[in-house]
Structure formats: structure tokens, C-alpha cells
């Protein structure tokens, strides 16, 4: 009697073990999330890079790179509150547009302040030169354009800038109030792997 009970128990144990293994295997096939080692993504020492380039906001001429896609309402304040510009602005090494193009700033900016000219900047710096060709840095921040230095957060990036964070400082180099054309120096400090 006792021997039969032991055999029964063993049979039941093996039966449930097989079911457990199958259920576990089935879960792994569709695994939703798991912790991994950062080295699996070649993440070693985090480094800090300083980029410096000039951002050309060209509204005038035959080939503008900055286009107003939403005009401000007629009742808007002098700040143009509500206006939205789409941009594909060249980024160059020097302040002159004839210097080497290192990338483009693609995105949009919107007039987001009724008291001063303050923009919401939403743009990707898409680099086309050197080591960082094909990688992007994403900036989202507040840009009160008549302040000497404006600071905007770097909220992430792609390619070599995965997991990146940092900040960008913008300083106006040239502004033509007639056409609205501007050249802005950008210093971008970014932590990345
Ligand atoms: C920019 O470069 C062009 C061509 O090299 C030159 O003619 C022009 O004067 C330069 N502009 C400024 C503001 O330096
Ligand atoms: C940047 O990458 C693109 C796409 O891979 C390539 O066509 C281009 O030649 C590269 N530019 C430089 C300067 O390496």
C-alpha cells in the first residue's frame, strides 16, 4: 500500500513537472521584458561631447529652410503667439553658410509666449559628417530669442546618441529684422556612450 502511494506521488510529480516546463517554455517564446546587461548593447564608459555649429534659419529667398505652416491668429499679441514654423535648417561649422555643412536641424518651433518672443523648440539635429554621420540628437525646450544665451534640454538621441542627455546653448550671431533670417551659434553638451 505504502509503495503504491509513493509510486503515485512520483507519477504526479513528474506529470506536473512536465506541465511546468511546457508553460515556462511557452512564456519564454513571447517574453515581454527581461533585465539585460548593459554590455550587451556595447555600453561601456559614458562620455561627454561638446558640439559647436551654426544654425541657419532662412525665411527669405527662393529656397527658405524655415516655413511658417501656422500663422498666428489676427488677435495674437506682438509676440506672434500661436505661429508655427517647420524647419530643415542647415548646420554649418562656421557662421557663414559657405562653410562646411555638418548636419541639419529638422523639426518645428512655435511661438509659445504672450509676454515676450519665446519659442518652443522641437528639433532633431541630424548629423551628416564624420563619426556621427547618421546619428541624431533631440532637443526640446524654451527659447526666449532676445536673451543673450538660451538653454534647452537634450532629451535623447539615436545611433551614437542612444540614452543621451545634456543641454544646448543658443546665442544669436546674426539677425535681420526685415527678413527674419537668423544665424544662431549652438553649443551642445551631451553625455552618451
Ligand atoms: C560668406 O562667404 C562668401 C563666400 O565665401 C563671401 O562672399 C561672403 O562675404 C561671406 N559672408 C560673410 C558675412 O562673411
Ligand atoms: C554619411 O552617411 C550617408 C549614408 O550612409 C552616406 O551616403 C554619406 O556618404 C556619409 N557622409 C559622409 C561625409 O561620410
CSV table of C-alpha atoms and ligand atoms in Angstrom, one decimal:
chain,number,residue,atom,x,y,z
A,1,UNK,CA,0.0,0.0,0.0
A,2,UNK,CA,2.7,2.4,1.0
A,3,UNK,CA,4.8,1.5,-2.1
A,4,UNK,CA,1.8,2.3,-4.4
A,5,UNK,CA,1.3,5.6,-2.8
A,6,UNK,CA,5.0,6.5,-3.3
A,7,UNK,CA,4.7,5.5,-7.0
A,8,UNK,CA,1.5,7.6,-7.4
A,9,UNK,CA,3.2,10.6,-5.8
A,10,UNK,CA,6.2,10.2,-8.2
A,11,UNK,CA,3.9,9.9,-11.2
A,12,UNK,CA,2.0,13.0,-10.2
A,13,UNK,CA,5.3,14.9,-9.5
A,14,UNK,CA,6.7,14.0,-13.0
A,15,UNK,CA,3.3,14.9,-14.7
A,16,UNK,CA,3.2,18.4,-13.1
A,17,UNK,CA,7.0,18.9,-13.8
A,18,UNK,CA,6.4,18.4,-17.5
A,19,UNK,CA,3.4,20.8,-17.5
A,20,UNK,CA,5.5,23.4,-15.6
A,21,UNK,CA,8.4,23.1,-18.1
A,22,UNK,CA,6.0,23.5,-21.0
A,23,UNK,CA,4.3,26.5,-19.5
A,24,UNK,CA,7.7,28.2,-18.8
A,25,UNK,CA,8.9,27.4,-22.4
A,26,UNK,CA,5.6,28.9,-23.8
A,27,UNK,CA,6.1,32.1,-21.8
A,28,UNK,CA,9.7,32.5,-23.0
A,29,UNK,CA,8.6,32.3,-26.6
A,30,UNK,CA,6.7,35.5,-26.1
A,31,UNK,CA,8.7,37.2,-23.4
A,32,UNK,CA,7.6,40.7,-22.7
A,33,UNK,CA,10.6,42.1,-20.7
A,34,UNK,CA,13.8,40.9,-19.1
A,35,UNK,CA,16.8,42.6,-17.5
A,36,UNK,CA,19.9,42.6,-19.6
A,37,UNK,CA,23.5,43.5,-19.0
A,38,UNK,CA,24.4,47.0,-20.5
A,39,UNK,CA,27.5,45.4,-22.1
A,40,UNK,CA,25.1,43.5,-24.4
A,41,UNK,CA,24.4,46.9,-26.0
A,42,UNK,CA,28.1,47.8,-26.1
A,43,UNK,CA,27.5,50.4,-23.4
A,44,UNK,CA,30.8,51.0,-21.7
A,45,UNK,CA,32.1,54.3,-20.4
A,46,UNK,CA,29.7,57.2,-20.7
A,47,UNK,CA,31.5,60.2,-22.3
A,48,UNK,CA,30.8,63.9,-22.7
A,49,UNK,CA,31.0,65.6,-26.1
A,50,UNK,CA,30.8,69.3,-26.9
A,51,UNK,CA,29.5,70.2,-30.4
A,52,UNK,CA,29.7,73.7,-31.8
A,53,UNK,CA,27.9,74.7,-35.0
A,54,UNK,CA,25.8,77.4,-36.6
A,55,UNK,CA,22.1,77.1,-37.2
A,56,UNK,CA,20.7,79.0,-40.2
A,57,UNK,CA,17.1,80.0,-40.1
A,58,UNK,CA,16.4,81.1,-43.7
A,59,UNK,CA,13.0,82.6,-44.2
A,60,UNK,CA,13.8,84.8,-47.3
A,61,UNK,CA,14.7,84.0,-50.9
A,62,UNK,CA,13.7,81.2,-53.2
A,63,UNK,CA,14.7,78.3,-51.0
A,64,UNK,CA,13.6,79.0,-47.5
A,65,UNK,CA,14.6,76.4,-44.9
A,66,UNK,CA,12.1,77.7,-42.4
A,67,UNK,CA,8.4,78.0,-43.4
A,68,UNK,CA,5.5,79.3,-41.4
A,69,UNK,CA,2.9,76.5,-41.5
A,70,UNK,CA,0.5,78.0,-39.0
A,71,UNK,CA,0.2,81.8,-38.9
A,72,UNK,CA,-0.7,83.5,-35.6
A,73,UNK,CA,-4.3,84.4,-35.1
A,74,UNK,CA,-5.2,88.1,-36.0
A,75,UNK,CA,-5.9,88.8,-32.4
A,76,UNK,CA,-2.4,87.5,-31.3
A,77,UNK,CA,-0.1,89.6,-29.3
A,78,UNK,CA,3.0,91.3,-30.8
A,79,UNK,CA,4.9,88.0,-30.0
A,80,UNK,CA,3.0,86.2,-32.7
A,81,UNK,CA,1.7,83.8,-30.1
A,82,UNK,CA,0.4,80.7,-31.9
A,83,UNK,CA,2.6,80.7,-35.0
A,84,UNK,CA,4.4,77.5,-36.0
A,85,UNK,CA,7.4,77.2,-38.3
A,86,UNK,CA,8.6,74.0,-39.8
A,87,UNK,CA,12.4,73.9,-40.3
A,88,UNK,CA,15.0,72.0,-42.2
A,89,UNK,CA,17.9,74.3,-41.3
A,90,UNK,CA,21.5,73.7,-42.3
A,91,UNK,CA,24.1,73.4,-39.6
A,92,UNK,CA,27.5,74.6,-40.5
A,93,UNK,CA,30.9,74.7,-38.9
A,94,UNK,CA,31.3,78.4,-39.2
A,95,UNK,CA,28.9,81.3,-39.2
A,96,UNK,CA,29.0,81.7,-42.9
A,97,UNK,CA,26.6,79.5,-44.9
A,98,UNK,CA,29.5,78.7,-47.3
A,99,UNK,CA,31.4,76.8,-44.6
A,100,UNK,CA,31.1,73.0,-44.2
A,101,UNK,CA,27.6,71.6,-43.6
A,102,UNK,CA,27.7,69.1,-40.7
A,103,UNK,CA,24.0,68.3,-40.5
A,104,UNK,CA,20.5,69.7,-40.4
A,105,UNK,CA,18.1,70.8,-37.7
A,106,UNK,CA,14.7,69.3,-38.6
A,107,UNK,CA,11.6,69.9,-36.7
A,108,UNK,CA,9.5,72.9,-35.8
A,109,UNK,CA,9.3,75.9,-33.5
A,110,UNK,CA,6.2,77.6,-32.2
A,111,UNK,CA,5.6,81.0,-30.5
A,112,UNK,CA,4.5,79.9,-27.1
A,113,UNK,CA,4.7,83.1,-25.1
A,114,UNK,CA,2.3,86.1,-24.9
A,115,UNK,CA,4.7,88.4,-22.9
A,116,UNK,CA,7.9,88.1,-24.9
A,117,UNK,CA,9.1,86.4,-28.0
A,118,UNK,CA,9.5,82.9,-26.6
A,119,UNK,CA,9.6,79.8,-28.7
A,120,UNK,CA,9.0,76.2,-28.0
A,121,UNK,CA,11.8,74.4,-29.9
A,122,UNK,CA,11.2,70.8,-31.0
A,123,UNK,CA,14.0,69.6,-33.3
A,124,UNK,CA,16.4,66.8,-34.2
A,125,UNK,CA,20.0,67.6,-35.1
A,126,UNK,CA,20.7,65.1,-37.9
A,127,UNK,CA,24.4,64.9,-38.4
A,128,UNK,CA,25.8,64.1,-41.9
A,129,UNK,CA,29.5,64.5,-41.2
A,130,UNK,CA,32.3,62.4,-39.7
A,131,UNK,CA,31.9,59.9,-36.8
A,132,UNK,CA,28.4,60.9,-36.0
A,133,UNK,CA,27.0,60.8,-39.6
A,134,UNK,CA,23.5,59.2,-39.4
A,135,UNK,CA,23.1,59.8,-35.6
A,136,UNK,CA,20.7,62.3,-34.2
A,137,UNK,CA,20.3,64.5,-31.1
A,138,UNK,CA,16.8,65.5,-30.0
A,139,UNK,CA,16.3,69.0,-28.4
A,140,UNK,CA,13.0,70.2,-26.8
A,141,UNK,CA,13.0,73.4,-24.9
A,142,UNK,CA,12.1,77.0,-24.3
A,143,UNK,CA,13.9,79.7,-26.4
A,144,UNK,CA,13.3,83.3,-25.5
A,145,UNK,CA,15.1,84.5,-28.6
A,146,UNK,CA,16.1,88.0,-27.4
A,147,UNK,CA,18.0,86.7,-24.4
A,148,UNK,CA,21.8,86.5,-25.0
A,149,UNK,CA,22.1,82.8,-24.1
A,150,UNK,CA,19.2,80.4,-24.2
A,151,UNK,CA,19.4,76.9,-22.8
A,152,UNK,CA,17.4,73.9,-24.0
A,153,UNK,CA,17.5,70.3,-22.8
A,154,UNK,CA,18.8,67.5,-25.0
A,155,UNK,CA,16.2,64.8,-24.3
A,156,UNK,CA,17.7,61.9,-26.2
A,157,UNK,CA,19.0,60.7,-29.5
A,158,UNK,CA,19.6,57.9,-31.9
A,159,UNK,CA,22.5,55.9,-33.2
A,160,UNK,CA,25.6,57.0,-31.2
A,161,UNK,CA,23.4,59.2,-29.0
A,162,UNK,CA,21.2,56.4,-27.6
A,163,UNK,CA,20.5,57.1,-24.0
A,164,UNK,CA,21.9,60.6,-24.3
A,165,UNK,CA,21.1,63.6,-22.2
A,166,UNK,CA,22.5,67.1,-21.9
A,167,UNK,CA,21.8,70.6,-22.9
A,168,UNK,CA,22.2,73.0,-25.8
A,169,UNK,CA,23.1,76.7,-25.5
A,170,UNK,CA,22.0,79.1,-28.3
A,171,UNK,CA,23.4,82.5,-28.9
A,172,UNK,CA,22.3,84.7,-31.8
A,173,UNK,CA,25.1,85.6,-34.2
A,174,UNK,CA,23.1,87.5,-36.8
A,175,UNK,CA,19.5,88.6,-37.1
A,176,UNK,CA,17.9,90.5,-39.9
A,177,UNK,CA,14.6,92.0,-38.6
A,178,UNK,CA,13.4,92.8,-42.1
A,179,UNK,CA,13.5,89.2,-43.5
A,180,UNK,CA,13.6,87.4,-40.2
A,181,UNK,CA,16.7,85.4,-41.3
A,182,UNK,CA,18.9,84.4,-38.4
A,183,UNK,CA,22.2,82.7,-37.7
A,184,UNK,CA,22.5,81.1,-34.3
A,185,UNK,CA,25.5,79.6,-32.6
A,186,UNK,CA,24.8,76.3,-30.9
A,187,UNK,CA,27.0,74.8,-28.2
A,188,UNK,CA,25.7,71.3,-27.4
A,189,UNK,CA,27.0,69.3,-24.4
A,190,UNK,CA,25.8,65.8,-24.5
A,191,UNK,CA,26.5,62.7,-22.4
A,192,UNK,CA,26.5,59.5,-24.5
A,193,UNK,CA,28.1,56.1,-24.8
B,1,LIG,C1,30.5,84.3,-46.7
B,1,LIG,O1,31.2,83.7,-47.7
B,1,LIG,C2,31.0,84.2,-49.0
B,1,LIG,C3,31.8,83.3,-50.0
B,1,LIG,O2,33.0,82.8,-49.5
B,1,LIG,C4,31.5,85.6,-49.0
B,1,LIG,O3,31.3,86.2,-50.3
B,1,LIG,C5,30.7,86.4,-48.0
B,1,LIG,O4,31.2,87.7,-47.9
B,1,LIG,C6,30.8,85.8,-46.6
B,1,LIG,N1,29.9,86.4,-45.7
B,1,LIG,C7,30.3,86.9,-44.5
B,1,LIG,C8,29.2,87.5,-43.7
B,1,LIG,O5,31.4,86.7,-44.1
B,2,LIG,C1,27.0,59.8,-44.4
B,2,LIG,O1,26.2,58.6,-44.5
B,2,LIG,C2,25.5,58.5,-45.7
B,2,LIG,C3,24.5,57.3,-45.6
B,2,LIG,O2,25.2,56.2,-45.0
B,2,LIG,C4,26.5,58.4,-46.8
B,2,LIG,O3,25.8,58.3,-48.0
B,2,LIG,C5,27.4,59.6,-46.8
B,2,LIG,O4,28.3,59.5,-47.8
B,2,LIG,C6,28.0,59.8,-45.5
B,2,LIG,N1,28.7,61.1,-45.5
B,2,LIG,C7,30.0,61.2,-45.0
B,2,LIG,C8,30.6,62.5,-45.1
B,2,LIG,O5,30.6,60.3,-44.6
